[in-house]
Coordinates of C-alpha atoms in Angstrom, one line a residue:
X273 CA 210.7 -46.8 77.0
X274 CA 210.6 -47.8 80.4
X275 CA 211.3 -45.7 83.8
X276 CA 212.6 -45.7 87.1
X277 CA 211.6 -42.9 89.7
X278 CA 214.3 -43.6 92.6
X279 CA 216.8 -41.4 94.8
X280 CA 220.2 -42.2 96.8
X281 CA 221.7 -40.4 99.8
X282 CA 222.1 -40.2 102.9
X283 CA 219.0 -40.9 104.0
X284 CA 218.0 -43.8 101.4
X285 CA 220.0 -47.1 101.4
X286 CA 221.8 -47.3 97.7
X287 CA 219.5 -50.7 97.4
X288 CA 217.0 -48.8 96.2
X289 CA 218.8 -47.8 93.0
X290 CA 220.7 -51.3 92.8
X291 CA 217.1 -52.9 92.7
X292 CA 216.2 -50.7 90.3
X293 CA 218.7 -51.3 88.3
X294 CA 218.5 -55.3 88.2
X295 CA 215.1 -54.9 86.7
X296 CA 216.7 -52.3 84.1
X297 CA 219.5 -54.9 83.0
X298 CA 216.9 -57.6 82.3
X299 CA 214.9 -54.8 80.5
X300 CA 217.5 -54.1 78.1
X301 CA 218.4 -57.6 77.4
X302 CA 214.3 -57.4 76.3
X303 CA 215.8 -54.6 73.5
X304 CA 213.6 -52.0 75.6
X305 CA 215.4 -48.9 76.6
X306 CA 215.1 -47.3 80.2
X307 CA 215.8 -44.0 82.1
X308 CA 216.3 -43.0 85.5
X309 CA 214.4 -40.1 87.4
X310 CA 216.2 -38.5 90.3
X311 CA 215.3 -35.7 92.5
X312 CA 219.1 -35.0 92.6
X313 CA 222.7 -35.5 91.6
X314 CA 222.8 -38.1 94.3
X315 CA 223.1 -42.3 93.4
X316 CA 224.1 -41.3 89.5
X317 CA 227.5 -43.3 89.5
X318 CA 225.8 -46.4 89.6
X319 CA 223.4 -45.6 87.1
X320 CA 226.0 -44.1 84.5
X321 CA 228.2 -47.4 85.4
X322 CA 225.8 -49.7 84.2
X323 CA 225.3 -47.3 80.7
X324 CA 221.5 -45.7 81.3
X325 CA 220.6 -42.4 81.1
X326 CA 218.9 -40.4 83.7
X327 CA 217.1 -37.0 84.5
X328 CA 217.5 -34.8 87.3
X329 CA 214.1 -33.2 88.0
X330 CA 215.7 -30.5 90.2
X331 CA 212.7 -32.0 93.2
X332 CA 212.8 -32.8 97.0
X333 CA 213.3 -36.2 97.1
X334 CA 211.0 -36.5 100.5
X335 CA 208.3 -34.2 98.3
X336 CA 207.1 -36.9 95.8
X337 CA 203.8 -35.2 95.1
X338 CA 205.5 -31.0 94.9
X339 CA 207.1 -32.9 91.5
X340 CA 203.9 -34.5 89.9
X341 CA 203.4 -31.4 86.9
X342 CA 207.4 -32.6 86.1
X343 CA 206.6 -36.1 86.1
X344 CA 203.7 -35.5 84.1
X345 CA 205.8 -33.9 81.7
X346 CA 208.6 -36.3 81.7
X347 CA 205.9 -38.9 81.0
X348 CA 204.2 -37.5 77.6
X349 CA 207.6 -36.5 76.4
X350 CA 209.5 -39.7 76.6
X351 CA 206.1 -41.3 75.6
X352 CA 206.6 -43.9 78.5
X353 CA 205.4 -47.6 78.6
X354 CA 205.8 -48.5 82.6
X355 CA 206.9 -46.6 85.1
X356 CA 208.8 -48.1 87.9
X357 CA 208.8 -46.6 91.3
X358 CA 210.7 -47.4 94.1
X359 CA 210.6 -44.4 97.1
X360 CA 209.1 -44.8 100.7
X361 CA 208.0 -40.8 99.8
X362 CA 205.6 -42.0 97.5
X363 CA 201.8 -41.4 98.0
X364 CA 198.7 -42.7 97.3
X365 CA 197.8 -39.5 95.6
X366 CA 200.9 -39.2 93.7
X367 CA 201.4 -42.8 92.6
X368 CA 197.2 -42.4 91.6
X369 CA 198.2 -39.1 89.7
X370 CA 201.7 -41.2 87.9
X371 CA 199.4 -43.8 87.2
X372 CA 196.8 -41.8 84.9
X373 CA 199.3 -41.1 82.6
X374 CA 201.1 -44.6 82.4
X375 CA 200.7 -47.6 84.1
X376 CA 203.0 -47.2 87.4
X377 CA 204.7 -50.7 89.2
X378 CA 205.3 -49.5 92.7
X379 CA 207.9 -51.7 94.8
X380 CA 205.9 -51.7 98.0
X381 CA 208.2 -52.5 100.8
X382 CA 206.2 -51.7 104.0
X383 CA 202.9 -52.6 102.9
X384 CA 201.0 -49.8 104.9
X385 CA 198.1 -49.1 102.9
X386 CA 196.5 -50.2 98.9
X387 CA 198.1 -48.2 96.2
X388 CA 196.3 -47.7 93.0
X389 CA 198.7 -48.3 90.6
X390 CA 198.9 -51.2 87.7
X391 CA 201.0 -53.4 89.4
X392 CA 202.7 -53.8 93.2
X393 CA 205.7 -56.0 93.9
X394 CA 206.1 -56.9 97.4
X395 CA 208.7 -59.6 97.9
X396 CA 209.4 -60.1 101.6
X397 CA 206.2 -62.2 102.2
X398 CA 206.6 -66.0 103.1
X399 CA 205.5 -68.3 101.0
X400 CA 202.2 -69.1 103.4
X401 CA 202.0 -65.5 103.8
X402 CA 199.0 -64.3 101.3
X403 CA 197.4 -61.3 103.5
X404 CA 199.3 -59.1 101.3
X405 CA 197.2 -60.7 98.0
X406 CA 194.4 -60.8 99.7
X407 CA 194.1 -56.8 100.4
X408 CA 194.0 -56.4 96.3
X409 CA 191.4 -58.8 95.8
X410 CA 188.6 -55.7 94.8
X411 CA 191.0 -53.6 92.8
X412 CA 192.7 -54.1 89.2
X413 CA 195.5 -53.9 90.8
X414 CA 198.5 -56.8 89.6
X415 CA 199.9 -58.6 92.8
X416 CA 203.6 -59.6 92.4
X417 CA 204.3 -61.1 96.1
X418 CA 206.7 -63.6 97.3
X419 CA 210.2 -64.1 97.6
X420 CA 210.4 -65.7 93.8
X421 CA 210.0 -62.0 93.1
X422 CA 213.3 -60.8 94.8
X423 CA 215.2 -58.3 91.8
X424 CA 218.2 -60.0 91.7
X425 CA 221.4 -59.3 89.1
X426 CA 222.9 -62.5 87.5
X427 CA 226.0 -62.0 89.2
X428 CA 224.1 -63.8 92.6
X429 CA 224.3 -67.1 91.7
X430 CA 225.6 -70.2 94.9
X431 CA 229.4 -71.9 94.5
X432 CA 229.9 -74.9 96.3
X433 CA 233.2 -73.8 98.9
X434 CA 235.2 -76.6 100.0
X435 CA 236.4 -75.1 103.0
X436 CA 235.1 -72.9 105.1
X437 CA 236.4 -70.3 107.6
X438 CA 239.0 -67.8 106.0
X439 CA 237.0 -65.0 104.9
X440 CA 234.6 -62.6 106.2
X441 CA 232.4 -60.2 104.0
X442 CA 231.4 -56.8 105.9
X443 CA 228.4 -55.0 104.2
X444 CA 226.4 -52.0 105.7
X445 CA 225.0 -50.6 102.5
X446 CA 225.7 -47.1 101.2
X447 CA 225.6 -45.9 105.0
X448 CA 226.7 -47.1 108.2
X449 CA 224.7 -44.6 110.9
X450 CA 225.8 -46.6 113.8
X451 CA 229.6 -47.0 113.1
X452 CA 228.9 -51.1 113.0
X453 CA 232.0 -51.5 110.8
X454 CA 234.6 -49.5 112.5
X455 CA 233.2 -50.2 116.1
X456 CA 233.5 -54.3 115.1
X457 CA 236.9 -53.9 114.3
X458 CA 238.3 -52.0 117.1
X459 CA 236.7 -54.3 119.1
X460 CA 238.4 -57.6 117.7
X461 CA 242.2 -56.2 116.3
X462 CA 242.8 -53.2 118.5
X463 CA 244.2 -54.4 121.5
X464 CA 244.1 -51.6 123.5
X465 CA 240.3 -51.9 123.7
X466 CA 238.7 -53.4 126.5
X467 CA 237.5 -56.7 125.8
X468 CA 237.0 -57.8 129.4
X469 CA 233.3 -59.3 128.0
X470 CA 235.2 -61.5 125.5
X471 CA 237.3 -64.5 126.2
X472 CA 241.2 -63.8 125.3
X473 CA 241.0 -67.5 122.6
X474 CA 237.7 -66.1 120.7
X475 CA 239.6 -62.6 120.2
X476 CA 242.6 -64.0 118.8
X477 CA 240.2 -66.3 116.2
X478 CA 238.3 -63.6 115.4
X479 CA 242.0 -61.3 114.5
X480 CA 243.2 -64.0 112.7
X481 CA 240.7 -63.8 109.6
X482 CA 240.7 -61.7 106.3
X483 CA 237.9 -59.0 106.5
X484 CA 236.8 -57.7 102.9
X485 CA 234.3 -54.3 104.2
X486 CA 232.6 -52.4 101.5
X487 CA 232.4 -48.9 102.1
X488 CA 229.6 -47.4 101.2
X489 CA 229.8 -43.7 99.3
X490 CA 228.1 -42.1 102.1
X491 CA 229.9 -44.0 104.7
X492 CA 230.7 -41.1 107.5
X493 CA 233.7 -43.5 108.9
X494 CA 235.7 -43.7 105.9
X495 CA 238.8 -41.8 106.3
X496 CA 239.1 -44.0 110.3
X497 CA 238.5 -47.6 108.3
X498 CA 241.4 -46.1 105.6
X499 CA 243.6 -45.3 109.1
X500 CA 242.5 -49.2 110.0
X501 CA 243.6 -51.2 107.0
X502 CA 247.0 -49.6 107.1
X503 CA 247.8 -51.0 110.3
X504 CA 245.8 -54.4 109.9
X505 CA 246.9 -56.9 106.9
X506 CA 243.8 -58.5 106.9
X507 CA 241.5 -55.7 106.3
X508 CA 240.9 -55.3 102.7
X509 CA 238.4 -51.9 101.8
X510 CA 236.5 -51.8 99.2
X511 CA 234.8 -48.9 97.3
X512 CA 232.2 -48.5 94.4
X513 CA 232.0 -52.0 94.0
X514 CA 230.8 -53.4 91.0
X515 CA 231.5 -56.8 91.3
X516 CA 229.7 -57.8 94.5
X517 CA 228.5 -61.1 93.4
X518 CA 232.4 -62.0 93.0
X519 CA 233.2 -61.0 96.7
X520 CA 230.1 -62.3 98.3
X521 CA 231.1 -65.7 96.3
X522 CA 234.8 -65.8 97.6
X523 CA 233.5 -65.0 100.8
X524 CA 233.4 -68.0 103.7
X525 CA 231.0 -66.2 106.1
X526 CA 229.4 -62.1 106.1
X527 CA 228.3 -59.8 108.4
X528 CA 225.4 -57.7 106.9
X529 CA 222.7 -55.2 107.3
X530 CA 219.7 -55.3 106.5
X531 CA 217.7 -55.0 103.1
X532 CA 218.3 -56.2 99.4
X533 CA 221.7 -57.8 100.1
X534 CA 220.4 -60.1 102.5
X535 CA 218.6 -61.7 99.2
X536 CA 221.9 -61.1 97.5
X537 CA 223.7 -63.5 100.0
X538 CA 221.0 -66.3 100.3
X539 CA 221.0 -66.4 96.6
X540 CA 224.9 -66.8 96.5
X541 CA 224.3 -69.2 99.9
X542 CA 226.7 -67.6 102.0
X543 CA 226.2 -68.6 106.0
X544 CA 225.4 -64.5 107.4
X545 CA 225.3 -62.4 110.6
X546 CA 222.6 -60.2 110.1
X547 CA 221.5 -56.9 111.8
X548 CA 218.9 -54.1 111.2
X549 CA 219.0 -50.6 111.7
X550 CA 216.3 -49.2 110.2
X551 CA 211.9 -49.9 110.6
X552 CA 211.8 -51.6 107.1
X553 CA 214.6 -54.0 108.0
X554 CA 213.6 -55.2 111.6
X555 CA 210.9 -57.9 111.0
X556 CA 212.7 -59.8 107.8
X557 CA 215.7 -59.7 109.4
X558 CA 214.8 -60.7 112.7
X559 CA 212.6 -63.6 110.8
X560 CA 215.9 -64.9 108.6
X561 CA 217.3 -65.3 112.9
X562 CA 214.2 -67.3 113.4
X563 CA 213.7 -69.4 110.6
X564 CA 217.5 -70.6 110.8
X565 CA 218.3 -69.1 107.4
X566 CA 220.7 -66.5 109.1
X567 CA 221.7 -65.3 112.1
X568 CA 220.0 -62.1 113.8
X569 CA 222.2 -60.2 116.0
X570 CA 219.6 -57.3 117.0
X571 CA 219.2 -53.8 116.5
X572 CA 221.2 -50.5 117.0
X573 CA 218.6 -48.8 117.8
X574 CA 217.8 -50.2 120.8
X575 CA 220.1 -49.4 124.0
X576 CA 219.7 -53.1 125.6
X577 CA 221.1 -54.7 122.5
X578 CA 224.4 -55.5 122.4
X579 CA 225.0 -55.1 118.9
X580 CA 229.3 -55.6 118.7
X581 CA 229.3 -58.6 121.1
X582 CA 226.2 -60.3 119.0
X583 CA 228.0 -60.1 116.0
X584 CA 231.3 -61.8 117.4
X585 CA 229.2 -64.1 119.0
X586 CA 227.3 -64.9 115.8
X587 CA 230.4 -64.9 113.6
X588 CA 232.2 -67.4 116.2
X589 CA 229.4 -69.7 116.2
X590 CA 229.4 -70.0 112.0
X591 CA 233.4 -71.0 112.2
X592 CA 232.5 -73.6 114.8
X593 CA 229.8 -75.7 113.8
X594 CA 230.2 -76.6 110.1
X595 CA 226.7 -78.8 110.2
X596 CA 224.8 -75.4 111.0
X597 CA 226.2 -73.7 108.3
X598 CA 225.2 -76.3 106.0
X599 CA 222.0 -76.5 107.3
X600 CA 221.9 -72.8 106.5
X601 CA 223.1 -72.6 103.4
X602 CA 220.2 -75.2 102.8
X603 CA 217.6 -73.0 103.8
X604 CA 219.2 -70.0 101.8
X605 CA 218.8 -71.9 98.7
X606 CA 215.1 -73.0 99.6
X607 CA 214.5 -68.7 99.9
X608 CA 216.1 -67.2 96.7
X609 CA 216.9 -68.9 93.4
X610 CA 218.2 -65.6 92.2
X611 CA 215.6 -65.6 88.9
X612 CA 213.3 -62.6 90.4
X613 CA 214.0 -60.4 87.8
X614 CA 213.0 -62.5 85.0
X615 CA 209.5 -63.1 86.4
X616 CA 209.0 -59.0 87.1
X617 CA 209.8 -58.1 83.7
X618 CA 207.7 -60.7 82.0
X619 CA 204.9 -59.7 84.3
X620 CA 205.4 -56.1 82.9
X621 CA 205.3 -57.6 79.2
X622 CA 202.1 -60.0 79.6
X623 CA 200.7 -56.7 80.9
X624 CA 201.6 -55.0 78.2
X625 CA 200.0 -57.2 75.9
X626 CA 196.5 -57.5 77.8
X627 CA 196.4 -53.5 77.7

């Protein structure tokens, strides 16, 4: 059997556990069985969707190491083959600790320091990027790095659109700290706000398309986005999606946040506004801007950015210019093929089999 040690709330994006969870669908289709470890009941409704089981260990999810004796446990009693963890809480001591007892792939994100585990997946490097190799040269450590390693579902595949410039997706992830969403919307259908920054004929464009906005479970503006779509006709809510590939595919154009759906939407080639709002999603995202495989429209986080008119700006610049958009799509398809997954579990197998 094979586990994941992951958490969801409002504090961690929901990509963690959807990650996760790509890995454990290609896992079962291997006949190998997998669980989920939680600190708490938080993130379980996409786990129990997709039919795996999952333990609450009753822990503080931002405490990895107060849990270890549990883990331990967990470990001998399930008599476990890998152990997959995916938490920014992790430490060296704790992953070092995990790893004694099974061999531990750690989904290392930020790259701050060299975990001893059996195997690391970092997938945000560049392809001429190797500094992240090169710092586990010494160890026996297994390097998974590169953007071939991006955990993927199979529902993330490109289709061709023969027209453009109908429909926009809106993703934030599970949360949306900085009201993006709702504050985008006001802005382009309410009339009575003051767009005196914004020309009158890029308003009316921009009020004229169909918005599809997942709302994410811990979403604070909910209830005002529910208040929206009743008076707009072109807003269309979504909630507990589980069939994002579908949308992102019908989609002509999306407006995302950072992390694991940025992948999502190269893989299914769809021309994107991107913004971050959080330290682990500022350099990709700001690199997708440069490298011309998305557009970056800043950071939150940061009072001089402009966050609302960047996106209207970006947005209005993808329904103009149809070459860019190819020429984006292009590079999207260059990034992410969409067959991550596959590699990462036949990487755990091979292991297996050298052990």
């Amino acid at each position: 059997m094979i586990a994941f040690r992951v958490d969801a709330n409002e504090f961690i994006a929901t990509g963690h556990v959807m990650r996760c969870l790509a890995i454990a669908m290609e896992i079962k289709k291997q006949g190998r069985d997998c669980i989920f470890f939680l600190a708490e009941q938080k993130g379980t409704e996409l786990i129990e969707e997709k039919g795996f089981a999952y333990f609450i260990l009753q822990s503080k999810w931002n405490q990895l190491e107060t849990e270890l004796p549990i883990m331990i446990e967990k470990i001998q009693e399930y008599d476990l083959e890998w152990l997959i963890v995916d938490s920014y809480q992790a430490t060296a001591k704790y992953l070092k600790k995990l790893n004694e007892s099974v061999p531990v792939l750690y989904l290392d994100d930020m790259a701050k320091e060299i975990y001893p585990v059996s195997m690391v997946l970092h997938y945000t490097d560049w392809l001429e990027n190797d500094n992240y190799k090169k710092q586990y040269v010494n160890t026996k450590t297994k390097v998974l790095a590169g953007m071939r390693y991006v955990p993927l579902r199979e529902e993330f595949y490109p289709k061709k659109k023969e027209k453009l410039g109908t429909t926009v997706l809106i993703t934030t992830g599970g949360t949306d700290p900085y009201h993006i969403t709702e504050r985008f919307l006001r802005i382009i259908l309410e009339t009575q706000i003051d767009v005196s920054k914004r020309k009158k004929l890029q308003k009316r464009k921009l009020q004229k398309i169909k918005y599809h906005i997942i709302v994410g479970a811990m979403n604070q503006d909910r209830e005002k986005l529910k208040e929206l779509e009743k008076q707009h006709s072109n807003l269309v809510l979504h909630f507990n999606v589980n069939y994002m590939g579908e949308l992102m595919r019908s989609s002509d154009f999306a407006i995302s946040a950072g992390g694991t759906t940025l992948f999502e939407l190269c893989a299914c080639q769809i021309p994107t506004v991107c913004f971050s709002f959080a330290e682990n999603q500022e350099a990709f995202a700001r690199k997708m801007g440069n490298r011309h495989v998305m557009l970056y429209a800043g950071d939150p986080r940061y009072q001089n950015v402009d966050i609302i008119e960047n996106l209207c700006n970006g947005l209005e610049m993808l329904i103009d210019n149809d070459s860019y958009v190819e020429e984006l799509r292009y590079h999207m398809g260059l990034l992410v093929d969409g067959k991550g997954t596959q590699r990462i579990v036949k990487e755990l197998i091979v292991y297996e089999q050298m052990l």
